[in-house]
PDB file of C-alpha atoms in Angstrom:
ATOM      1  CA  MET Z   1      42.030   3.169   0.929  1.00 97.00           C
ATOM      2  CA  PHE Z   2      41.251   2.089   4.458  1.00 98.00           C
ATOM      3  CA  ALA Z   3      37.954   0.446   5.309  1.00 97.00           C
ATOM      4  CA  CYS Z   4      36.099  -0.657   8.374  1.00 94.00           C
ATOM      5  CA  SER Z   5      35.212  -4.312   8.424  1.00 88.00           C
ATOM      6  CA  GLY Z   6      33.007  -4.278  11.491  1.00 89.00           C
ATOM      7  CA  ALA Z   7      30.580  -7.048  12.333  1.00 91.00           C
ATOM      8  CA  SER Z   8      27.469  -5.545  10.770  1.00 94.00           C
ATOM      9  CA  ASN Z   9      26.032  -5.010   7.320  1.00 96.00           C
ATOM     10  CA  VAL Z  10      27.637  -1.566   7.013  1.00 97.00           C
ATOM     11  CA  GLY Z  11      31.036  -2.807   8.195  1.00 96.00           C
ATOM     12  CA  GLU Z  12      30.994  -5.627   5.681  1.00 97.00           C
ATOM     13  CA  LEU Z  13      29.738  -3.185   3.076  1.00 97.00           C
ATOM     14  CA  SER Z  14      32.671  -0.846   3.751  1.00 97.00           C
ATOM     15  CA  ASN Z  15      35.115  -3.650   3.162  1.00 97.00           C
ATOM     16  CA  ALA Z  16      33.272  -4.923   0.061  1.00 97.00           C
ATOM     17  CA  ALA Z  17      33.214  -1.399  -1.389  1.00 98.00           C
ATOM     18  CA  SER Z  18      36.969  -1.007  -0.937  1.00 98.00           C
ATOM     19  CA  VAL Z  19      37.530  -4.347  -2.675  1.00 97.00           C
ATOM     20  CA  ALA Z  20      35.214  -3.337  -5.548  1.00 98.00           C
ATOM     21  CA  LEU Z  21      36.869   0.086  -5.859  1.00 98.00           C
ATOM     22  CA  THR Z  22      40.286  -1.591  -6.005  1.00 97.00           C
ATOM     23  CA  SER Z  23      39.016  -3.896  -8.783  1.00 98.00           C
ATOM     24  CA  GLU Z  24      37.646  -0.899 -10.679  1.00 98.00           C
ATOM     25  CA  GLY Z  25      41.008   0.914 -10.528  1.00 97.00           C
ATOM     26  CA  PHE Z  26      39.886   3.610  -8.103  1.00 96.00           C
ATOM     27  CA  GLY Z  27      42.806   2.924  -5.776  1.00 94.00           C
ATOM     28  CA  ASN Z  28      44.291   0.232  -3.617  1.00 95.00           C
ATOM     29  CA  LYS Z  29      42.828  -1.245  -0.480  1.00 96.00           C
ATOM     30  CA  ALA Z  30      45.269  -1.193   2.411  1.00 96.00           C
ATOM     31  CA  CYS Z  31      45.155  -2.907   5.785  1.00 96.00           C
ATOM     32  CA  THR Z  32      43.474  -0.750   8.421  1.00 96.00           C
ATOM     33  CA  ALA Z  33      44.816  -2.985  11.201  1.00 95.00           C
ATOM     34  CA  SER Z  34      48.348  -2.426   9.892  1.00 96.00           C
ATOM     35  CA  LEU Z  35      47.699   1.298   9.922  1.00 96.00           C
ATOM     36  CA  ALA Z  36      46.804   1.043  13.603  1.00 95.00           C
ATOM     37  CA  ILE Z  37      50.271  -0.299  14.378  1.00 96.00           C
ATOM     38  CA  ARG Z  38      51.947   1.840  11.710  1.00 96.00           C
ATOM     39  CA  THR Z  39      53.745  -0.962   9.870  1.00 96.00           C
ATOM     40  CA  PRO Z  40      56.469   0.426   7.608  1.00 96.00           C
ATOM     41  CA  SER Z  41      54.889  -1.054   4.462  1.00 95.00           C
ATOM     42  CA  VAL Z  42      51.487   0.542   5.041  1.00 95.00           C
ATOM     43  CA  MET Z  43      53.047   3.874   6.021  1.00 96.00           C
ATOM     44  CA  LYS Z  44      55.041   3.782   2.755  1.00 95.00           C
ATOM     45  CA  LYS Z  45      51.772   3.267   0.858  1.00 94.00           C
ATOM     46  CA  VAL Z  46      50.293   6.269   2.656  1.00 95.00           C
ATOM     47  CA  GLU Z  47      53.342   8.356   1.828  1.00 95.00           C
ATOM     48  CA  ASP Z  48      53.156   7.383  -1.856  1.00 94.00           C
ATOM     49  CA  ALA Z  49      49.380   7.800  -2.232  1.00 95.00           C
ATOM     50  CA  ASP Z  50      47.872  10.647  -4.234  1.00 94.00           C
ATOM     51  CA  GLU Z  51      44.670  10.434  -2.233  1.00 95.00           C
ATOM     52  CA  ILE Z  52      43.672   8.735   1.022  1.00 97.00           C
ATOM     53  CA  VAL Z  53      40.118   7.413   1.302  1.00 97.00           C
ATOM     54  CA  VAL Z  54      38.597   6.038   4.502  1.00 98.00           C
ATOM     55  CA  ILE Z  55      35.318   4.114   4.390  1.00 98.00           C
ATOM     56  CA  ASP Z  56      33.592   3.617   7.720  1.00 97.00           C
ATOM     57  CA  GLY Z  57      30.381   1.715   8.262  1.00 97.00           C
ATOM     58  CA  CYS Z  58      28.821   3.728  11.054  1.00 96.00           C
ATOM     59  CA  PRO Z  59      29.232   6.891  13.136  1.00 96.00           C
ATOM     60  CA  VAL Z  60      31.670   5.159  15.485  1.00 95.00           C
ATOM     61  CA  GLU Z  61      34.182   5.796  12.666  1.00 96.00           C
ATOM     62  CA  CYS Z  62      36.803   3.275  13.814  1.00 95.00           C
ATOM     63  CA  ALA Z  63      38.798   3.444  10.573  1.00 97.00           C
ATOM     64  CA  GLY Z  64      38.732   7.247  10.640  1.00 97.00           C
ATOM     65  CA  LYS Z  65      39.975   7.246  14.225  1.00 96.00           C
ATOM     66  CA  ILE Z  66      42.761   4.831  13.340  1.00 96.00           C
ATOM     67  CA  ALA Z  67      43.774   7.110  10.464  1.00 97.00           C
ATOM     68  CA  ALA Z  68      43.685  10.172  12.724  1.00 96.00           C
ATOM     69  CA  ALA Z  69      45.824   8.404  15.338  1.00 96.00           C
ATOM     70  CA  ALA Z  70      48.349   7.644  12.583  1.00 95.00           C
ATOM     71  CA  GLY Z  71      48.425  11.334  11.683  1.00 95.00           C
ATOM     72  CA  ILE Z  72      46.484  10.908   8.450  1.00 95.00           C
ATOM     73  CA  GLU Z  73      43.872  13.377   7.270  1.00 94.00           C
ATOM     74  CA  PRO Z  74      41.913  11.559   4.551  1.00 96.00           C
ATOM     75  CA  ASP Z  75      40.963  13.266   1.324  1.00 96.00           C
ATOM     76  CA  GLN Z  76      37.654  11.423   1.493  1.00 97.00           C
ATOM     77  CA  HIS Z  77      35.955   9.933   4.527  1.00 97.00           C
ATOM     78  CA  ILE Z  78      32.781   8.073   3.657  1.00 97.00           C
ATOM     79  CA  VAL Z  79      30.455   6.901   6.432  1.00 97.00           C
ATOM     80  CA  VAL Z  80      28.046   4.326   5.014  1.00 97.00           C
ATOM     81  CA  THR Z  81      25.172   5.185   7.368  1.00 97.00           C
ATOM     82  CA  GLU Z  82      25.376   8.802   6.163  1.00 97.00           C
ATOM     83  CA  LEU Z  83      24.480   7.481   2.704  1.00 97.00           C
ATOM     84  CA  GLY Z  84      21.084   6.373   4.024  1.00 97.00           C
ATOM     85  CA  ILE Z  85      21.985   2.738   4.664  1.00 97.00           C
ATOM     86  CA  LYS Z  86      20.803   1.543   8.077  1.00 96.00           C
ATOM     87  CA  LYS Z  87      23.128  -0.454  10.348  1.00 96.00           C
ATOM     88  CA  ILE Z  88      21.724  -3.855  11.296  1.00 94.00           C
ATOM     89  CA  GLY Z  89      23.266  -6.970  12.813  1.00 87.00           C
ATOM     90  CA  ASP Z  90      22.927  -8.912   9.565  1.00 92.00           C
ATOM     91  CA  MET Z  91      26.225  -9.028   7.674  1.00 93.00           C
ATOM     92  CA  THR Z  92      24.702  -9.523   4.247  1.00 94.00           C
ATOM     93  CA  VAL Z  93      25.987  -7.135   1.577  1.00 95.00           C
ATOM     94  CA  HIS Z  94      23.235  -6.118  -0.830  1.00 96.00           C
ATOM     95  CA  GLU Z  95      24.280  -5.236  -4.366  1.00 97.00           C
ATOM     96  CA  ASP Z  96      22.311  -1.964  -4.471  1.00 97.00           C
ATOM     97  CA  ASP Z  97      23.925  -0.807  -1.198  1.00 97.00           C
ATOM     98  CA  LEU Z  98      27.354  -1.740  -2.552  1.00 98.00           C
ATOM     99  CA  GLU Z  99      26.729   0.356  -5.653  1.00 98.00           C
ATOM    100  CA  THR Z 100      25.675   3.299  -3.455  1.00 98.00           C
ATOM    101  CA  VAL Z 101      28.967   3.230  -1.531  1.00 98.00           C
ATOM    102  CA  VAL Z 102      31.156   2.633  -4.589  1.00 98.00           C
ATOM    103  CA  SER Z 103      29.434   5.483  -6.446  1.00 98.00           C
ATOM    104  CA  ALA Z 104      29.898   7.800  -3.455  1.00 97.00           C
ATOM    105  CA  ALA Z 105      33.660   7.263  -3.632  1.00 97.00           C
ATOM    106  CA  TRP Z 106      33.846   7.830  -7.380  1.00 97.00           C
ATOM    107  CA  GLU Z 107      31.703  10.969  -7.010  1.00 96.00           C
ATOM    108  CA  GLY Z 108      33.867  12.312  -4.177  1.00 95.00           C
ATOM    109  CA  LYS Z 109      30.967  12.466  -1.730  1.00 93.00           C
ATOM    110  CA  GLY Z 110      33.291  11.796   1.195  1.00 90.00           C
ATOM    111  CA  GLY Z 111      35.113  15.127   0.835  1.00 87.00           C
ATOM    112  CA  LYS Z 112      37.359  16.365   3.633  1.00 72.00           C
ATOM    113  CA  LYS Z 113      35.869  16.208   7.101  1.00 63.00           C
ATOM    114  CA  PRO Z 114      37.420  16.903  10.487  1.00 61.00           C
ATOM    115  CA  ALA Z 115      38.892  13.917  12.322  1.00 61.00           C
ATOM    116  CA  PRO Z 116      36.277  11.957  14.261  1.00 63.00           C
ATOM    117  CA  GLU Z 117      35.910  12.861  17.901  1.00 61.00           C
ATOM    118  CA  GLU Z 118      35.948  10.401  20.742  1.00 53.00           C
ATOM    119  CA  LYS Z 119      32.416   9.696  21.905  1.00 50.00           C
ATOM    120  CA  LYS Z 120      31.369   8.335  25.256  1.00 47.00           C
ATOM    121  CA  PRO Z 121      30.936   4.543  25.160  1.00 48.00           C
ATOM    122  CA  GLY Z 122      27.891   2.651  26.371  1.00 50.00           C
ATOM    123  CA  ASN Z 123      24.175   3.206  26.379  1.00 48.00           C
ATOM    124  CA  GLY Z 124      24.072   4.658  22.891  1.00 50.00           C
ATOM    125  CA  GLY Z 125      26.768   7.294  23.509  1.00 47.00           C
ATOM    126  CA  CYS Z 126      28.724   5.928  20.575  1.00 50.00           C
ATOM    127  CA  GLY Z 127      26.295   7.600  18.215  1.00 50.00           C
ATOM    128  CA  CYS Z 128      25.772   4.608  15.948  1.00 54.00           C
ATOM    129  CA  GLY Z 129      22.274   3.759  17.073  1.00 53.00           C
ATOM    130  CA  CYS Z 130      23.267   0.416  18.558  1.00 55.00           C
ATOM    131  CA  GLY Z 131      22.079   1.297  22.043  1.00 53.00           C
ATOM    132  CA  GLY Z 132      25.551   0.715  23.423  1.00 52.00           C
ATOM    133  CA  GLY Z 133      26.067  -2.751  21.994  1.00 51.00           C
ATOM    134  CA  CYS Z 134      28.834  -2.053  19.516  1.00 50.00           C
TER     135      CYS Z 134
END
């Protein structure tokens, strides 16, 4: 399971959800940064996994893009903002939001999606609603 840990509520929520899901026995959290540089240990985990889950905070989909660049097509790709949770600059994780993301993974709501496309940076072209500030 690879999660975003961006500097926003939804990034922190992505990371917290992957930690909670690991504690609940859903799977094992792996290092998204290690995936970006394809460390042998993380690639072995990918090879041995029954299912790959990516949890991104917002439509920028950094973790999904890192997975795609590593040649991984996730079985589930959850984008927190698609669950109705708004991205804000506050990094507080609210318990009800955490439950929403954790439940989405258990319920398989992040079913297969195509790899994220590159979006034009700046002035809101990233698609996350930040106005170009992410």
